[in-house]
mmCIF file of C-alpha atoms in Angstrom:
data_model
loop_
_atom_site.group_PDB
_atom_site.id
_atom_site.type_symbol
_atom_site.label_atom_id
_atom_site.label_comp_id
_atom_site.label_asym_id
_atom_site.label_seq_id
_atom_site.Cartn_x
_atom_site.Cartn_y
_atom_site.Cartn_z
ATOM 1 C CA MET A 15 -47.496 13.962 27.064
ATOM 2 C CA ASN A 16 -44.286 13.120 26.008
ATOM 3 C CA VAL A 17 -42.675 15.281 23.209
ATOM 4 C CA LEU A 18 -39.882 14.170 20.875
ATOM 5 C CA ARG A 19 -37.145 16.600 20.388
ATOM 6 C CA LYS A 20 -35.927 16.584 16.704
ATOM 7 C CA GLU A 21 -32.323 16.817 16.427
ATOM 8 C CA LYS A 22 -30.793 19.089 14.045
ATOM 9 C CA ILE A 23 -29.191 17.872 10.754
ATOM 10 C CA TYR A 24 -26.239 19.865 9.791
ATOM 11 C CA THR A 25 -25.200 20.022 5.944
ATOM 12 C CA THR A 26 -21.612 20.747 4.546
ATOM 13 C CA ASP A 27 -22.767 24.146 4.380
ATOM 14 C CA TYR A 28 -22.389 24.203 8.235
ATOM 15 C CA ILE A 29 -18.656 23.399 7.383
ATOM 16 C CA TYR A 30 -18.161 26.077 5.169
ATOM 17 C CA ALA A 31 -19.616 28.777 7.531
ATOM 18 C CA LEU A 32 -17.378 27.930 10.210
ATOM 19 C CA PRO A 33 -14.989 30.221 11.690
ATOM 20 C CA ASP A 34 -11.571 30.195 10.184
ATOM 21 C CA GLY A 35 -9.487 27.779 12.131
ATOM 22 C CA GLU A 36 -12.287 25.655 13.494
ATOM 23 C CA ARG A 37 -12.941 22.123 11.938
ATOM 24 C CA ALA A 38 -15.407 19.445 12.612
ATOM 25 C CA GLU A 39 -16.689 16.580 10.392
ATOM 26 C CA LEU A 40 -20.219 15.318 9.367
ATOM 27 C CA ILE A 41 -21.431 12.191 9.677
ATOM 28 C CA ASP A 42 -25.186 11.344 8.788
ATOM 29 C CA GLY A 43 -25.767 15.233 9.854
ATOM 30 C CA LYS A 44 -24.332 14.911 13.005
ATOM 31 C CA ILE A 45 -21.640 17.425 13.320
ATOM 32 C CA TYR A 46 -17.858 16.291 15.195
ATOM 33 C CA TYR A 47 -15.871 19.483 16.575
ATOM 34 C CA MET A 48 -12.272 18.190 16.234
ATOM 35 C CA ALA A 49 -9.472 19.668 18.619
ATOM 36 C CA PRO A 50 -6.159 20.704 17.206
ATOM 37 C CA PRO A 51 -3.602 17.862 17.072
ATOM 38 C CA ASN A 52 -0.649 17.130 19.112
ATOM 39 C CA THR A 53 3.014 16.776 17.833
ATOM 40 C CA LYS A 54 3.153 12.650 18.357
ATOM 41 C CA HIS A 55 0.233 12.877 16.041
ATOM 42 C CA GLN A 56 1.763 15.074 13.449
ATOM 43 C CA ARG A 57 4.676 13.013 13.674
ATOM 44 C CA ILE A 58 3.363 9.830 12.973
ATOM 45 C CA SER A 59 1.138 11.498 10.134
ATOM 46 C CA SER A 60 3.814 13.202 8.369
ATOM 47 C CA TYR A 61 5.965 10.112 8.411
ATOM 48 C CA LEU A 62 3.366 7.840 6.916
ATOM 49 C CA HIS A 63 2.542 10.506 4.578
ATOM 50 C CA ASN A 64 6.037 10.728 3.174
ATOM 51 C CA GLU A 65 6.832 6.930 3.250
ATOM 52 C CA ILE A 66 3.322 6.557 1.201
ATOM 53 C CA TYR A 67 4.031 9.353 -1.328
ATOM 54 C CA ASN A 68 7.510 7.977 -2.142
ATOM 55 C CA TYR A 69 5.969 4.601 -3.301
ATOM 56 C CA ILE A 70 3.726 5.969 -4.811
ATOM 57 C CA LYS A 71 5.660 7.869 -7.237
ATOM 58 C CA ASN A 72 8.652 5.341 -7.278
ATOM 59 C CA HIS A 73 6.080 3.104 -8.606
ATOM 60 C CA HIS A 74 4.528 5.411 -11.010
ATOM 61 C CA GLY A 75 1.162 4.693 -9.520
ATOM 62 C CA PRO A 76 -2.242 5.857 -10.164
ATOM 63 C CA CYS A 77 -3.471 6.964 -6.588
ATOM 64 C CA GLU A 78 -3.189 10.064 -4.733
ATOM 65 C CA ILE A 79 -1.984 10.462 -0.867
ATOM 66 C CA PHE A 80 -3.909 13.698 0.807
ATOM 67 C CA ALA A 81 -3.105 14.717 4.425
ATOM 68 C CA ALA A 82 -5.770 16.519 6.801
ATOM 69 C CA PRO A 83 -7.100 18.570 6.451
ATOM 70 C CA PHE A 84 -8.621 17.426 3.140
ATOM 71 C CA ALA A 85 -12.564 17.373 2.474
ATOM 72 C CA VAL A 86 -13.679 13.530 1.915
ATOM 73 C CA PHE A 87 -17.550 13.639 0.987
ATOM 74 C CA LEU A 88 -18.056 10.362 1.184
ATOM 75 C CA ASN A 89 -21.625 9.350 0.345
ATOM 76 C CA GLU A 90 -23.779 11.529 -2.451
ATOM 77 C CA ASP A 91 -25.516 13.938 -0.033
ATOM 78 C CA ASP A 92 -24.728 16.867 2.185
ATOM 79 C CA THR A 93 -24.756 15.210 5.442
ATOM 80 C CA ASN A 94 -21.382 12.999 5.319
ATOM 81 C CA TYR A 95 -17.984 15.093 5.636
ATOM 82 C CA VAL A 96 -14.652 13.901 7.101
ATOM 83 C CA GLU A 97 -11.339 14.906 6.910
ATOM 84 C CA PRO A 98 -9.118 11.774 7.461
ATOM 85 C CA ASP A 99 -5.763 12.214 8.976
ATOM 86 C CA ILE A 100 -4.511 10.510 5.308
ATOM 87 C CA SER A 101 -6.227 9.222 2.588
ATOM 88 C CA VAL A 102 -5.183 7.595 -0.369
ATOM 89 C CA THR A 103 -7.793 7.743 -3.709
ATOM 90 C CA CYS A 104 -6.808 5.812 -6.627
ATOM 91 C CA ASP A 105 -9.679 6.658 -8.593
ATOM 92 C CA PRO A 106 -8.708 10.428 -9.955
ATOM 93 C CA HIS A 107 -12.309 10.872 -11.100
ATOM 94 C CA LYS A 108 -13.312 11.328 -7.262
ATOM 95 C CA ILE A 109 -10.424 14.085 -7.021
ATOM 96 C CA THR A 110 -11.961 17.565 -7.677
ATOM 97 C CA ASN A 111 -10.633 20.705 -6.507
ATOM 98 C CA GLN A 112 -13.298 20.723 -3.264
ATOM 99 C CA GLY A 113 -11.298 17.584 -2.125
ATOM 100 C CA CYS A 114 -12.757 13.661 -2.408
ATOM 101 C CA HIS A 115 -16.395 12.686 -4.051
ATOM 102 C CA GLY A 116 -16.654 8.962 -3.057
ATOM 103 C CA ALA A 117 -14.850 6.316 -0.545
ATOM 104 C CA PRO A 118 -11.289 6.752 -0.740
ATOM 105 C CA ASP A 119 -8.807 3.489 -1.326
ATOM 106 C CA TRP A 120 -6.930 3.225 1.837
ATOM 107 C CA VAL A 121 -7.459 5.951 4.968
ATOM 108 C CA ILE A 122 -5.751 6.233 7.765
ATOM 109 C CA GLU A 123 -6.959 7.494 11.203
ATOM 110 C CA ILE A 124 -4.423 8.444 14.003
ATOM 111 C CA VAL A 125 -6.141 8.325 17.302
ATOM 112 C CA SER A 126 -5.993 11.152 19.729
ATOM 113 C CA PRO A 127 -7.811 11.205 23.315
ATOM 114 C CA SER A 128 -10.469 13.397 21.691
ATOM 115 C CA SER A 129 -11.101 11.001 19.045
ATOM 116 C CA ARG A 130 -10.972 7.764 20.137
ATOM 117 C CA ALA A 131 -14.533 6.642 19.567
ATOM 118 C CA MET A 132 -15.040 8.160 16.456
ATOM 119 C CA ASP A 133 -12.167 6.233 14.814
ATOM 120 C CA TYR A 134 -12.882 3.244 16.702
ATOM 121 C CA PHE A 135 -16.461 3.194 16.097
ATOM 122 C CA THR A 136 -18.538 5.947 14.178
ATOM 123 C CA LYS A 137 -15.725 6.005 11.227
ATOM 124 C CA LEU A 138 -15.147 2.595 11.280
ATOM 125 C CA PHE A 139 -18.695 1.852 10.478
ATOM 126 C CA LYS A 140 -18.783 4.731 7.975
ATOM 127 C CA TYR A 141 -15.849 4.138 6.239
ATOM 128 C CA GLN A 142 -16.841 0.354 5.881
ATOM 129 C CA THR A 143 -20.247 1.261 4.463
ATOM 130 C CA ALA A 144 -19.087 3.855 2.229
ATOM 131 C CA GLY A 145 -16.858 1.437 0.260
ATOM 132 C CA VAL A 146 -13.583 2.135 1.507
ATOM 133 C CA ARG A 147 -11.163 -0.855 1.055
ATOM 134 C CA GLU A 148 -8.518 -0.148 3.532
ATOM 135 C CA TYR A 149 -8.298 1.454 7.173
ATOM 136 C CA TRP A 150 -5.551 1.863 9.455
ATOM 137 C CA ILE A 151 -6.236 2.960 13.114
ATOM 138 C CA VAL A 152 -2.911 4.170 14.092
ATOM 139 C CA ASP A 153 -3.197 4.337 18.587
ATOM 140 C CA PRO A 154 -0.022 5.681 19.813
ATOM 141 C CA LEU A 155 -1.566 5.440 23.257
ATOM 142 C CA LYS A 156 -1.470 1.444 22.635
ATOM 143 C CA GLU A 157 1.327 1.732 20.179
ATOM 144 C CA ARG A 158 -0.687 -0.638 17.832
ATOM 145 C CA VAL A 159 -2.069 -0.405 14.556
ATOM 146 C CA THR A 160 -5.379 -2.079 13.859
ATOM 147 C CA ILE A 161 -6.112 -2.480 9.647
ATOM 148 C CA TYR A 162 -9.545 -3.490 8.596
ATOM 149 C CA PHE A 163 -9.085 -4.904 4.895
ATOM 150 C CA PHE A 164 -12.663 -4.333 3.859
ATOM 151 C CA GLU A 165 -13.025 -6.426 0.765
ATOM 152 C CA LYS A 166 -11.573 -9.846 2.471
ATOM 153 C CA GLU A 167 -13.739 -8.899 5.712
ATOM 154 C CA ASN A 168 -10.431 -9.581 7.609
ATOM 155 C CA VAL A 169 -8.974 -7.624 10.728
ATOM 156 C CA GLU A 170 -5.420 -7.656 11.725
ATOM 157 C CA GLU A 171 -3.252 -5.904 14.714
ATOM 158 C CA TYR A 172 0.191 -5.204 14.427
ATOM 159 C CA SER A 173 2.586 -3.311 17.296
ATOM 160 C CA PHE A 174 4.343 -0.210 16.714
ATOM 161 C CA GLY A 175 7.899 -1.344 15.119
ATOM 162 C CA GLU A 176 6.409 -4.330 12.887
ATOM 163 C CA ASP A 177 5.987 -4.716 9.104
ATOM 164 C CA ILE A 178 2.235 -3.720 8.423
ATOM 165 C CA PRO A 179 1.727 -4.873 4.784
ATOM 166 C CA VAL A 180 -0.266 -2.236 2.626
ATOM 167 C CA GLY A 181 -3.270 -4.145 1.078
ATOM 168 C CA ILE A 182 -3.714 -1.917 -2.031
ATOM 169 C CA TYR A 183 -0.139 -2.211 -2.468
ATOM 170 C CA GLU A 184 1.280 -6.366 -2.519
ATOM 171 C CA GLY A 185 4.874 -5.782 -1.531
ATOM 172 C CA PHE A 186 4.376 -2.882 0.166
ATOM 173 C CA SER A 187 5.085 -2.163 3.917
ATOM 174 C CA LEU A 188 5.358 -0.086 6.661
ATOM 175 C CA LYS A 189 6.861 0.449 9.911
ATOM 176 C CA VAL A 190 5.400 3.063 12.298
ATOM 177 C CA GLN A 191 7.415 3.808 15.589
ATOM 178 C CA GLN A 192 6.340 6.174 18.246
ATOM 179 C CA ASN A 193 8.976 8.503 16.902
ATOM 180 C CA SER A 194 7.961 8.218 13.648
#
């Protein structure tokens, strides 16, 4: 007799019950624990956040930028919860005291050794189906930035040090480097 084991479906209640300092994300009810980021990861994240924040501020744009940990509830359910390294949301109705409810316009994930499959596959599919417009995967190991422009169904790759155009902001580009 074959017995099928039912996999447990987790919800955001589980996330909120985690002990202090422990972080995890939910994709379709499956839990993914997160390792703390390393120094290189944090330097790149800080640089990108500052550049994007300054661009939005100087151009008086309606968008808001948030750095992890920041709750993003991708779908209208309690089984999808992520904390992108950087998220930019241009619809103020999506932002509450809890976080972002719905897909951000732009998401940036900085690849860590423990997050490689998650960033390149699992989150790629989830962000695309949730309605994210632009998804950047910044890979310090490969010194590459892969950009998915979901609205245009286009993918582009850039090396660190190259000017990278931002799809949601015409005329804005960023340059990612190891020592960012």
